[in-house]
PDB file of C-alpha atoms and ligand atoms in Angstrom:
ATOM      1  CA  MET A   1      16.125  22.370 -16.476  1.00 42.00           C
ATOM      2  CA  ASN A   2      18.622  19.532 -16.967  1.00 51.00           C
ATOM      3  CA  GLY A   3      18.271  17.011 -19.740  1.00 53.00           C
ATOM      4  CA  SER A   4      16.385  17.439 -22.984  1.00 64.00           C
ATOM      5  CA  PRO A   5      12.550  17.437 -22.921  1.00 62.00           C
ATOM      6  CA  GLU A   6      12.339  13.820 -23.998  1.00 72.00           C
ATOM      7  CA  ASN A   7      14.312  12.821 -20.913  1.00 92.00           C
ATOM      8  CA  TRP A   8      11.449  13.683 -18.541  1.00 95.00           C
ATOM      9  CA  PHE A   9       8.600  11.503 -17.256  1.00 96.00           C
ATOM     10  CA  SER A  10       5.413  13.478 -16.749  1.00 94.00           C
ATOM     11  CA  GLU A  11       2.546  12.429 -14.472  1.00 93.00           C
ATOM     12  CA  THR A  12      -0.758  14.276 -14.754  1.00 87.00           C
ATOM     13  CA  LEU A  13      -2.828  12.183 -12.349  1.00 80.00           C
ATOM     14  CA  HIS A  14      -4.518  15.248 -10.867  1.00 76.00           C
ATOM     15  CA  GLY A  15      -5.849  16.918 -14.002  1.00 78.00           C
ATOM     16  CA  THR A  16      -4.557  20.471 -13.815  1.00 86.00           C
ATOM     17  CA  TYR A  17      -1.238  19.568 -12.153  1.00 87.00           C
ATOM     18  CA  GLU A  18       1.810  17.841 -13.575  1.00 90.00           C
ATOM     19  CA  GLN A  19       4.837  16.402 -11.829  1.00 93.00           C
ATOM     20  CA  ARG A  20       7.945  15.603 -13.847  1.00 94.00           C
ATOM     21  CA  PHE A  21      10.971  13.410 -13.178  1.00 96.00           C
ATOM     22  CA  GLU A  22      14.229  13.658 -15.077  1.00 96.00           C
ATOM     23  CA  VAL A  23      14.870  10.220 -16.583  1.00 97.00           C
ATOM     24  CA  THR A  24      18.485   9.069 -16.749  1.00 96.00           C
ATOM     25  CA  ASN A  25      17.664   5.595 -18.069  1.00 97.00           C
ATOM     26  CA  ILE A  26      14.546   3.689 -19.106  1.00 97.00           C
ATOM     27  CA  LEU A  27      15.022   0.142 -17.819  1.00 98.00           C
ATOM     28  CA  HIS A  28      11.787  -1.305 -19.214  1.00 98.00           C
ATOM     29  CA  HIS A  29       8.635  -0.085 -20.959  1.00 98.00           C
ATOM     30  CA  SER A  30       5.844  -2.319 -22.294  1.00 98.00           C
ATOM     31  CA  GLU A  31       2.117  -2.950 -22.463  1.00 97.00           C
ATOM     32  CA  THR A  32       1.273  -5.999 -20.371  1.00 95.00           C
ATOM     33  CA  ALA A  33      -2.065  -7.804 -20.739  1.00 93.00           C
ATOM     34  CA  VAL A  34      -3.365  -5.457 -18.031  1.00 95.00           C
ATOM     35  CA  GLN A  35      -1.607  -2.065 -18.196  1.00 96.00           C
ATOM     36  CA  ASP A  36       1.281   0.053 -19.413  1.00 96.00           C
ATOM     37  CA  ILE A  37       4.367  -0.501 -17.248  1.00 97.00           C
ATOM     38  CA  ILE A  38       7.511   1.584 -17.185  1.00 98.00           C
ATOM     39  CA  ILE A  39      10.488   1.328 -14.856  1.00 98.00           C
ATOM     40  CA  PHE A  40      13.070   4.089 -15.120  1.00 98.00           C
ATOM     41  CA  GLU A  41      16.008   5.590 -13.268  1.00 97.00           C
ATOM     42  CA  THR A  42      16.097   9.130 -11.869  1.00 97.00           C
ATOM     43  CA  PRO A  43      18.907  11.174 -10.272  1.00 97.00           C
ATOM     44  CA  PHE A  44      17.132  11.698  -6.915  1.00 97.00           C
ATOM     45  CA  PHE A  45      14.389   9.058  -6.417  1.00 98.00           C
ATOM     46  CA  GLY A  46      16.391   6.135  -7.790  1.00 98.00           C
ATOM     47  CA  ARG A  47      14.381   3.596  -9.737  1.00 98.00           C
ATOM     48  CA  VAL A  48      10.690   4.359 -10.290  1.00 98.00           C
ATOM     49  CA  LEU A  49       7.689   2.197 -11.248  1.00 98.00           C
ATOM     50  CA  ALA A  50       4.731   3.738 -13.072  1.00 97.00           C
ATOM     51  CA  LEU A  51       1.596   1.952 -14.258  1.00 96.00           C
ATOM     52  CA  ASP A  52      -0.636   3.529 -16.896  1.00 95.00           C
ATOM     53  CA  GLY A  53       1.350   6.744 -16.462  1.00 94.00           C
ATOM     54  CA  ILE A  54       0.820   6.949 -12.688  1.00 94.00           C
ATOM     55  CA  ILE A  55       3.740   6.814 -10.259  1.00 95.00           C
ATOM     56  CA  GLN A  56       3.396   3.721  -8.040  1.00 97.00           C
ATOM     57  CA  THR A  57       6.618   3.563  -6.094  1.00 98.00           C
ATOM     58  CA  THR A  58      10.195   4.835  -5.999  1.00 98.00           C
ATOM     59  CA  GLU A  59      13.258   3.389  -4.311  1.00 98.00           C
ATOM     60  CA  ARG A  60      13.821   6.579  -2.324  1.00 98.00           C
ATOM     61  CA  ASP A  61      10.418   7.052  -0.687  1.00 98.00           C
ATOM     62  CA  GLU A  62       8.627   3.666  -0.890  1.00 98.00           C
ATOM     63  CA  ALA A  63       9.298   2.933   2.787  1.00 98.00           C
ATOM     64  CA  CYS A  64       7.086   5.893   3.812  1.00 98.00           C
ATOM     65  CA  TYR A  65       4.178   3.954   2.293  1.00 98.00           C
ATOM     66  CA  HIS A  66       5.019   0.261   2.724  1.00 98.00           C
ATOM     67  CA  GLU A  67       6.111   0.549   6.377  1.00 98.00           C
ATOM     68  CA  MET A  68       2.873   2.325   7.351  1.00 98.00           C
ATOM     69  CA  LEU A  69       0.754  -0.087   5.310  1.00 98.00           C
ATOM     70  CA  ALA A  70       2.241  -3.114   7.122  1.00 98.00           C
ATOM     71  CA  HIS A  71       3.478  -2.185  10.616  1.00 98.00           C
ATOM     72  CA  VAL A  72       0.583  -0.069  11.880  1.00 98.00           C
ATOM     73  CA  PRO A  73      -1.909  -2.977  11.729  1.00 98.00           C
ATOM     74  CA  ILE A  74       0.662  -5.615  12.738  1.00 98.00           C
ATOM     75  CA  PHE A  75       1.846  -3.771  15.884  1.00 98.00           C
ATOM     76  CA  ALA A  76      -1.739  -2.733  16.701  1.00 98.00           C
ATOM     77  CA  HIS A  77      -3.028  -6.309  16.427  1.00 98.00           C
ATOM     78  CA  GLY A  78      -0.131  -7.973  18.239  1.00 98.00           C
ATOM     79  CA  SER A  79      -0.428 -11.511  16.857  1.00 98.00           C
ATOM     80  CA  VAL A  80      -0.922 -11.418  13.089  1.00 98.00           C
ATOM     81  CA  GLN A  81      -0.087 -14.778  11.491  1.00 98.00           C
ATOM     82  CA  GLU A  82      -2.118 -15.057   8.275  1.00 98.00           C
ATOM     83  CA  VAL A  83      -1.976 -12.135   5.832  1.00 99.00           C
ATOM     84  CA  LEU A  84      -3.630 -11.425   2.485  1.00 99.00           C
ATOM     85  CA  ILE A  85      -2.213  -8.756   0.186  1.00 98.00           C
ATOM     86  CA  ILE A  86      -4.306  -7.733  -2.809  1.00 98.00           C
ATOM     87  CA  GLY A  87      -2.149  -6.068  -5.470  1.00 98.00           C
ATOM     88  CA  GLY A  88       1.321  -5.123  -4.282  1.00 98.00           C
ATOM     89  CA  GLY A  89       3.070  -6.758  -7.232  1.00 98.00           C
ATOM     90  CA  ASP A  90       6.232  -4.700  -6.653  1.00 98.00           C
ATOM     91  CA  GLY A  91       6.775  -6.655  -3.434  1.00 98.00           C
ATOM     92  CA  GLY A  92       7.285  -3.716  -1.045  1.00 98.00           C
ATOM     93  CA  ALA A  93       4.337  -4.516   1.214  1.00 98.00           C
ATOM     94  CA  LEU A  94       5.192  -8.242   1.103  1.00 98.00           C
ATOM     95  CA  ARG A  95       8.775  -7.476   2.158  1.00 98.00           C
ATOM     96  CA  GLU A  96       7.680  -5.417   5.132  1.00 98.00           C
ATOM     97  CA  VAL A  97       5.085  -7.949   6.359  1.00 98.00           C
ATOM     98  CA  LEU A  98       7.561 -10.834   6.154  1.00 98.00           C
ATOM     99  CA  ARG A  99      10.031  -8.983   8.404  1.00 98.00           C
ATOM    100  CA  HIS A 100       7.813 -10.104  11.312  1.00 98.00           C
ATOM    101  CA  PRO A 101       8.912 -13.569  12.502  1.00 96.00           C
ATOM    102  CA  LYS A 102       5.427 -14.496  13.821  1.00 96.00           C
ATOM    103  CA  ILE A 103       3.939 -14.322  10.298  1.00 98.00           C
ATOM    104  CA  ASN A 104       3.000 -17.822   9.113  1.00 98.00           C
ATOM    105  CA  MET A 105       1.893 -17.125   5.560  1.00 98.00           C
ATOM    106  CA  VAL A 106       1.331 -14.172   3.237  1.00 98.00           C
ATOM    107  CA  THR A 107      -0.979 -14.832   0.308  1.00 98.00           C
ATOM    108  CA  ILE A 108      -0.379 -12.120  -2.299  1.00 98.00           C
ATOM    109  CA  VAL A 109      -2.936 -11.882  -5.119  1.00 98.00           C
ATOM    110  CA  GLU A 110      -1.628  -9.758  -7.993  1.00 98.00           C
ATOM    111  CA  ILE A 111      -3.638  -9.464 -11.234  1.00 98.00           C
ATOM    112  CA  ASP A 112      -0.604  -8.806 -13.453  1.00 98.00           C
ATOM    113  CA  GLY A 113       2.216 -11.344 -13.306  1.00 98.00           C
ATOM    114  CA  SER A 114       4.388  -9.073 -15.441  1.00 98.00           C
ATOM    115  CA  VAL A 115       4.542  -6.543 -12.590  1.00 98.00           C
ATOM    116  CA  VAL A 116       5.968  -9.209 -10.255  1.00 98.00           C
ATOM    117  CA  GLU A 117       8.429 -10.467 -12.858  1.00 98.00           C
ATOM    118  CA  LEU A 118       9.607  -7.040 -14.065  1.00 98.00           C
ATOM    119  CA  CYS A 119       9.855  -5.502 -10.585  1.00 98.00           C
ATOM    120  CA  GLN A 120      11.977  -8.413  -9.365  1.00 98.00           C
ATOM    121  CA  LYS A 121      14.223  -7.934 -12.395  1.00 98.00           C
ATOM    122  CA  PHE A 122      14.445  -4.108 -12.578  1.00 98.00           C
ATOM    123  CA  LEU A 123      13.386  -3.012  -9.038  1.00 98.00           C
ATOM    124  CA  PRO A 124      14.844  -5.761  -6.816  1.00 98.00           C
ATOM    125  CA  ALA A 125      15.282  -3.306  -3.907  1.00 97.00           C
ATOM    126  CA  LEU A 126      11.489  -3.351  -3.423  1.00 98.00           C
ATOM    127  CA  SER A 127      10.870  -7.063  -2.798  1.00 98.00           C
ATOM    128  CA  LYS A 128      14.439  -7.871  -1.602  1.00 98.00           C
ATOM    129  CA  GLY A 129      13.834 -11.562  -2.225  1.00 98.00           C
ATOM    130  CA  ALA A 130      10.436 -11.626  -0.431  1.00 98.00           C
ATOM    131  CA  PHE A 131       8.805 -13.576  -3.254  1.00 98.00           C
ATOM    132  CA  GLN A 132      11.268 -16.406  -2.564  1.00 98.00           C
ATOM    133  CA  ASP A 133      10.408 -16.516   1.156  1.00 98.00           C
ATOM    134  CA  PRO A 134       8.797 -19.929   1.898  1.00 98.00           C
ATOM    135  CA  ARG A 135       5.985 -18.027   3.688  1.00 98.00           C
ATOM    136  CA  CYS A 136       5.037 -16.261   0.451  1.00 98.00           C
ATOM    137  CA  ASN A 137       2.075 -17.699  -1.477  1.00 98.00           C
ATOM    138  CA  LEU A 138       1.869 -15.756  -4.778  1.00 98.00           C
ATOM    139  CA  LEU A 139      -1.286 -16.018  -6.887  1.00 98.00           C
ATOM    140  CA  ILE A 140      -1.697 -14.255 -10.219  1.00 98.00           C
ATOM    141  CA  SER A 141      -5.393 -13.505 -10.161  1.00 98.00           C
ATOM    142  CA  ASP A 142      -8.006 -10.769  -9.782  1.00 97.00           C
ATOM    143  CA  GLY A 143      -8.309  -9.923  -6.103  1.00 98.00           C
ATOM    144  CA  VAL A 144     -12.043  -9.351  -6.530  1.00 97.00           C
ATOM    145  CA  GLU A 145     -12.502 -12.969  -7.624  1.00 98.00           C
ATOM    146  CA  PHE A 146     -10.125 -14.380  -5.023  1.00 98.00           C
ATOM    147  CA  VAL A 147     -11.984 -12.889  -2.040  1.00 98.00           C
ATOM    148  CA  LYS A 148     -15.243 -14.283  -3.405  1.00 98.00           C
ATOM    149  CA  MET A 149     -14.012 -17.845  -3.682  1.00 97.00           C
ATOM    150  CA  THR A 150     -11.404 -18.446  -0.969  1.00 98.00           C
ATOM    151  CA  ASP A 151     -12.341 -20.327   2.210  1.00 97.00           C
ATOM    152  CA  ARG A 152      -9.206 -19.071   3.994  1.00 98.00           C
ATOM    153  CA  ARG A 153      -9.326 -16.604   6.886  1.00 98.00           C
ATOM    154  CA  PHE A 154      -6.860 -13.800   7.547  1.00 98.00           C
ATOM    155  CA  ASP A 155      -5.720 -11.747  10.528  1.00 98.00           C
ATOM    156  CA  LEU A 156      -4.746  -8.908   8.172  1.00 98.00           C
ATOM    157  CA  ILE A 157      -5.886  -7.951   4.666  1.00 98.00           C
ATOM    158  CA  ILE A 158      -3.893  -5.237   2.879  1.00 98.00           C
ATOM    159  CA  VAL A 159      -5.237  -3.775  -0.358  1.00 98.00           C
ATOM    160  CA  ASP A 160      -2.120  -2.367  -1.977  1.00 98.00           C
ATOM    161  CA  SER A 161      -3.821  -1.321  -5.200  1.00 94.00           C
ATOM    162  CA  SER A 162      -3.170   1.255  -7.845  1.00 88.00           C
ATOM    163  CA  ASP A 163      -5.584   4.180  -8.125  1.00 86.00           C
ATOM    164  CA  PRO A 164      -9.308   3.445  -8.608  1.00 85.00           C
ATOM    165  CA  VAL A 165      -9.077   3.305 -12.382  1.00 82.00           C
ATOM    166  CA  GLY A 166      -8.574   0.315 -14.665  1.00 84.00           C
ATOM    167  CA  PRO A 167      -8.064  -3.054 -12.940  1.00 87.00           C
ATOM    168  CA  SER A 168      -8.071  -1.503  -9.453  1.00 90.00           C
ATOM    169  CA  ALA A 169     -11.510   0.132  -9.804  1.00 92.00           C
ATOM    170  CA  PRO A 170     -13.498  -2.856  -8.402  1.00 92.00           C
ATOM    171  CA  LEU A 171     -11.235  -2.839  -5.320  1.00 95.00           C
ATOM    172  CA  PHE A 172     -12.916   0.422  -4.321  1.00 95.00           C
ATOM    173  CA  SER A 173     -16.433  -0.992  -3.850  1.00 95.00           C
ATOM    174  CA  ASP A 174     -18.761  -1.830  -0.962  1.00 97.00           C
ATOM    175  CA  ALA A 175     -19.114  -5.407  -2.199  1.00 97.00           C
ATOM    176  CA  PHE A 176     -15.356  -5.975  -2.236  1.00 98.00           C
ATOM    177  CA  TYR A 177     -14.994  -4.481   1.267  1.00 98.00           C
ATOM    178  CA  ARG A 178     -17.803  -6.797   2.500  1.00 98.00           C
ATOM    179  CA  ASP A 179     -16.135  -9.826   0.944  1.00 98.00           C
ATOM    180  CA  CYS A 180     -12.856  -8.876   2.659  1.00 98.00           C
ATOM    181  CA  ARG A 181     -14.600  -8.272   6.007  1.00 98.00           C
ATOM    182  CA  ASP A 182     -16.073 -11.780   5.847  1.00 98.00           C
ATOM    183  CA  LEU A 183     -12.564 -13.250   5.458  1.00 98.00           C
ATOM    184  CA  LEU A 184     -11.186 -11.626   8.617  1.00 98.00           C
ATOM    185  CA  THR A 185     -10.591 -13.552  11.833  1.00 98.00           C
ATOM    186  CA  GLU A 186     -12.230 -12.195  15.014  1.00 95.00           C
ATOM    187  CA  ASN A 187      -9.660  -9.445  15.648  1.00 97.00           C
ATOM    188  CA  GLY A 188      -8.684  -9.110  11.989  1.00 98.00           C
ATOM    189  CA  ILE A 189      -7.811  -5.785  10.353  1.00 98.00           C
ATOM    190  CA  PHE A 190      -8.466  -4.497   6.828  1.00 98.00           C
ATOM    191  CA  ILE A 191      -6.145  -1.847   5.344  1.00 98.00           C
ATOM    192  CA  CYS A 192      -6.427  -0.108   1.986  1.00 98.00           C
ATOM    193  CA  GLN A 193      -4.680   2.696   0.152  1.00 95.00           C
ATOM    194  CA  SER A 194      -6.930   5.678  -0.519  1.00 94.00           C
ATOM    195  CA  GLY A 195      -5.142   8.439  -2.372  1.00 91.00           C
ATOM    196  CA  VAL A 196      -4.041  11.932  -1.378  1.00 94.00           C
ATOM    197  CA  SER A 197      -7.045  13.610   0.228  1.00 94.00           C
ATOM    198  CA  PHE A 198      -5.902  17.182  -0.475  1.00 94.00           C
ATOM    199  CA  VAL A 199      -6.443  16.580  -4.209  1.00 92.00           C
ATOM    200  CA  GLN A 200      -8.572  13.397  -4.098  1.00 93.00           C
ATOM    201  CA  GLU A 201     -11.129  14.394  -1.470  1.00 94.00           C
ATOM    202  CA  THR A 202     -13.951  12.487  -3.149  1.00 94.00           C
ATOM    203  CA  GLU A 203     -11.901   9.263  -2.991  1.00 94.00           C
ATOM    204  CA  ALA A 204     -11.112   9.833   0.691  1.00 96.00           C
ATOM    205  CA  ARG A 205     -14.752  10.600   1.546  1.00 97.00           C
ATOM    206  CA  GLU A 206     -15.897   7.538  -0.380  1.00 96.00           C
ATOM    207  CA  THR A 207     -13.366   5.316   1.374  1.00 97.00           C
ATOM    208  CA  ILE A 208     -14.397   6.354   4.896  1.00 98.00           C
ATOM    209  CA  ARG A 209     -18.085   6.073   3.910  1.00 98.00           C
ATOM    210  CA  ARG A 210     -17.511   2.523   2.643  1.00 98.00           C
ATOM    211  CA  LEU A 211     -15.443   1.587   5.694  1.00 98.00           C
ATOM    212  CA  ASN A 212     -18.124   2.916   8.060  1.00 98.00           C
ATOM    213  CA  SER A 213     -20.848   1.041   6.190  1.00 98.00           C
ATOM    214  CA  VAL A 214     -18.978  -2.285   6.250  1.00 98.00           C
ATOM    215  CA  PHE A 215     -16.900  -2.363   9.459  1.00 98.00           C
ATOM    216  CA  THR A 216     -17.628  -1.778  13.156  1.00 98.00           C
ATOM    217  CA  ASP A 217     -14.422   0.211  13.538  1.00 98.00           C
ATOM    218  CA  ALA A 218     -13.431   2.483  10.641  1.00 98.00           C
ATOM    219  CA  ALA A 219     -10.819   5.195  10.270  1.00 98.00           C
ATOM    220  CA  LEU A 220      -8.341   6.865   7.999  1.00 98.00           C
ATOM    221  CA  TYR A 221      -4.728   7.269   8.973  1.00 98.00           C
ATOM    222  CA  VAL A 222      -2.019   9.082   7.056  1.00 98.00           C
ATOM    223  CA  THR A 223       1.523   8.857   5.889  1.00 98.00           C
ATOM    224  CA  GLN A 224       3.637  11.216   3.825  1.00 97.00           C
ATOM    225  CA  VAL A 225       5.074   9.997   0.527  1.00 97.00           C
ATOM    226  CA  PRO A 226       6.894  12.762  -1.376  1.00 96.00           C
ATOM    227  CA  THR A 227       6.117  11.387  -4.836  1.00 95.00           C
ATOM    228  CA  TYR A 228       2.408  11.122  -4.010  1.00 94.00           C
ATOM    229  CA  SER A 229       2.102  14.851  -4.523  1.00 90.00           C
ATOM    230  CA  PHE A 230       0.091  17.342  -2.510  1.00 90.00           C
ATOM    231  CA  GLY A 231       0.156  16.213   1.079  1.00 93.00           C
ATOM    232  CA  PHE A 232      -0.927  13.303   3.234  1.00 96.00           C
ATOM    233  CA  MET A 233      -1.406   9.878   1.643  1.00 97.00           C
ATOM    234  CA  ASP A 234      -4.519   8.309   3.157  1.00 97.00           C
ATOM    235  CA  LEU A 235      -4.729   4.734   4.362  1.00 98.00           C
ATOM    236  CA  GLY A 236      -8.065   3.157   5.271  1.00 98.00           C
ATOM    237  CA  TRP A 237      -8.580   1.006   8.407  1.00 98.00           C
ATOM    238  CA  GLY A 238     -11.479  -1.382   9.032  1.00 98.00           C
ATOM    239  CA  ALA A 239     -12.029  -3.894  11.849  1.00 98.00           C
ATOM    240  CA  GLN A 240     -14.878  -5.555  13.741  1.00 96.00           C
ATOM    241  CA  SER A 241     -13.588  -4.289  17.080  1.00 95.00           C
ATOM    242  CA  HIS A 242     -12.235  -0.923  18.267  1.00 97.00           C
ATOM    243  CA  THR A 243      -9.554  -2.586  20.393  1.00 96.00           C
ATOM    244  CA  ALA A 244      -6.643  -2.800  17.967  1.00 98.00           C
ATOM    245  CA  ARG A 245      -6.833   0.796  16.749  1.00 98.00           C
ATOM    246  CA  ASN A 246      -6.883   2.018  20.367  1.00 97.00           C
ATOM    247  CA  THR A 247      -3.841   0.036  21.449  1.00 97.00           C
ATOM    248  CA  ASP A 248      -1.874   2.384  23.695  1.00 96.00           C
ATOM    249  CA  ILE A 249       1.541   3.674  22.651  1.00 96.00           C
ATOM    250  CA  ASN A 250       3.339   1.827  25.468  1.00 98.00           C
ATOM    251  CA  THR A 251       2.043  -1.507  24.178  1.00 98.00           C
ATOM    252  CA  ILE A 252       2.934  -0.519  20.613  1.00 98.00           C
ATOM    253  CA  ARG A 253       6.422   0.473  21.783  1.00 98.00           C
ATOM    254  CA  THR A 254       6.917  -2.792  23.685  1.00 98.00           C
ATOM    255  CA  ARG A 255       5.902  -4.816  20.629  1.00 98.00           C
ATOM    256  CA  PHE A 256       8.079  -2.673  18.355  1.00 98.00           C
ATOM    257  CA  ASN A 257      11.126  -2.920  20.646  1.00 97.00           C
ATOM    258  CA  SER A 258      10.763  -6.703  20.837  1.00 96.00           C
ATOM    259  CA  THR A 259      11.264  -6.977  17.056  1.00 95.00           C
ATOM    260  CA  GLN A 260      14.342  -4.721  16.797  1.00 90.00           C
ATOM    261  CA  LEU A 261      13.315  -3.858  13.229  1.00 96.00           C
ATOM    262  CA  ASP A 262      15.184  -0.974  11.629  1.00 97.00           C
ATOM    263  CA  MET A 263      12.740   1.427  10.006  1.00 98.00           C
ATOM    264  CA  ARG A 264      13.079   4.337   7.594  1.00 98.00           C
ATOM    265  CA  TYR A 265       9.691   5.891   8.436  1.00 98.00           C
ATOM    266  CA  TYR A 266       7.622   3.944  11.041  1.00 98.00           C
ATOM    267  CA  SER A 267       7.964   4.505  14.783  1.00 98.00           C
ATOM    268  CA  PRO A 268       5.528   3.968  17.683  1.00 98.00           C
ATOM    269  CA  GLN A 269       5.079   7.754  17.873  1.00 98.00           C
ATOM    270  CA  ILE A 270       4.309   8.032  14.154  1.00 98.00           C
ATOM    271  CA  HIS A 271       1.954   5.040  14.524  1.00 98.00           C
ATOM    272  CA  THR A 272      -0.270   6.768  17.063  1.00 98.00           C
ATOM    273  CA  ALA A 273       0.117  10.226  15.490  1.00 98.00           C
ATOM    274  CA  SER A 274      -0.911   8.939  12.048  1.00 98.00           C
ATOM    275  CA  PHE A 275      -4.542   8.687  13.158  1.00 98.00           C
ATOM    276  CA  ALA A 276      -4.588  12.408  14.044  1.00 98.00           C
ATOM    277  CA  LEU A 277      -6.035  13.953  10.897  1.00 98.00           C
ATOM    278  CA  PRO A 278      -5.953  17.590   9.752  1.00 96.00           C
ATOM    279  CA  ALA A 279      -9.258  19.464  10.038  1.00 96.00           C
ATOM    280  CA  TYR A 280      -9.813  19.299   6.284  1.00 94.00           C
ATOM    281  CA  MET A 281     -10.077  15.524   6.633  1.00 95.00           C
ATOM    282  CA  HIS A 282     -12.736  15.605   9.388  1.00 94.00           C
ATOM    283  CA  TYR A 283     -15.472  14.330   7.071  1.00 91.00           C
TER     284      TYR A 283
HETATM  285  N1  LIG B 301       2.916  -0.709  -3.845  1.00 78.51           N
HETATM  286  C1  LIG B 301       2.880   0.415  -4.752  1.00 78.51           C
HETATM  287  C2  LIG B 301       2.903   1.675  -3.976  1.00 78.51           C
HETATM  288  O1  LIG B 301       3.906   1.896  -3.322  1.00 78.51           O
HETATM  289  O2  LIG B 301       1.920   2.421  -4.054  1.00 78.51           O
HETATM  290  C3  LIG B 301       1.690   0.492  -5.677  1.00 78.51           C
HETATM  291  C4  LIG B 301       0.757  -0.540  -5.611  1.00 78.51           C
HETATM  292  S1  LIG B 301       1.042  -1.920  -6.609  1.00 78.51           S
HETATM  293  C5  LIG B 301       2.128  -1.534  -7.878  1.00 78.51           C
HETATM  294  C6  LIG B 301      -0.552  -1.914  -7.402  1.00 78.51           C
HETATM  295  C7  LIG B 301      -0.806  -3.261  -7.981  1.00 78.51           C
HETATM  296  O3  LIG B 301      -2.188  -3.584  -7.926  1.00 78.51           O
HETATM  297  C8  LIG B 301      -0.404  -3.352  -9.456  1.00 78.51           C
HETATM  298  O4  LIG B 301       0.663  -4.255  -9.601  1.00 78.51           O
HETATM  299  C9  LIG B 301      -1.666  -3.840 -10.156  1.00 78.51           C
HETATM  300  O5  LIG B 301      -1.398  -4.749 -11.206  1.00 78.51           O
HETATM  301  C10 LIG B 301      -2.407  -4.493  -9.004  1.00 78.51           C
HETATM  302  N2  LIG B 301      -3.859  -4.620  -9.205  1.00 78.51           N
HETATM  303  C11 LIG B 301      -4.695  -3.724  -9.760  1.00 78.51           C
HETATM  304  N3  LIG B 301      -5.957  -4.207  -9.779  1.00 78.51           N
HETATM  305  C12 LIG B 301      -5.907  -5.445  -9.188  1.00 78.51           C
HETATM  306  C13 LIG B 301      -6.887  -6.445  -8.907  1.00 78.51           C
HETATM  307  N4  LIG B 301      -8.188  -6.274  -9.241  1.00 78.51           N
HETATM  308  N5  LIG B 301      -6.480  -7.574  -8.284  1.00 78.51           N
HETATM  309  C14 LIG B 301      -5.172  -7.759  -7.955  1.00 78.51           C
HETATM  310  N6  LIG B 301      -4.190  -6.855  -8.219  1.00 78.51           N
HETATM  311  C15 LIG B 301      -4.567  -5.707  -8.822  1.00 78.51           C
END
């Protein structure tokens, strides 16, 4: 094992398992008004963000998550213009959404302004200037409160939260999902992150139960993020119509090809395949 013991970051999100990262440099570590935040450098994953001891994103594998969070609903829908992101203070989801020229405005509601400030300073590769895009409308607020009071409507709502503990916990509730549903335009789509089902089965089951109870069309789809240990990372899908999720691959491919976007993970094939779940996720 390289490096002395104190040069390792340990995550024990899943109780009896631990994953460790060799730390070559701690760029920032503090308690914000909301959570503990650390940004550090590693030999393989590049710079890493962790909140309250839980890995959120790394330079090396963040695209596996942010591309699937953004492009699956956008290419399925076909004409997303108004987007709401709840959470996502590192800017990765914002960056990916804004790559689409048809997007008019992205309202991003992040509860902890320090995450936005520190990630722009120490993890600039995540947002890549997205917060300075004139189409970005950044609000530092609790997403639960925002969806209760806004009179805006959105074609796409992305809940890019941390795990359902601490400030993110209320984002995993029926009431919050209902409030989001009521903000969607007619063909609008709701997307949320929902953990790694192989070790967070209860969270995955709860997410699909909530989605089915709130939306006409509900599903899980998956991506694979190496630092979200133990298999598929689940993403939740909710909509008031089945149309978007059943968009055929040729339409997806035509839309994708028209944008000429370079991707590190997403492709039309991965888009359609991501809704094919392993048997252990057939809840
Ligand atoms: N995008 C990262 C990834 O790749 O998984 C992780 C998500 S992002 C860092 C999670 C964000 O959700 C954090 O910045 C956290 O402050 C924010 N958050 C947690 N609870 C929230 C709430 N109730 N309203 C708005 N933002 C919240």
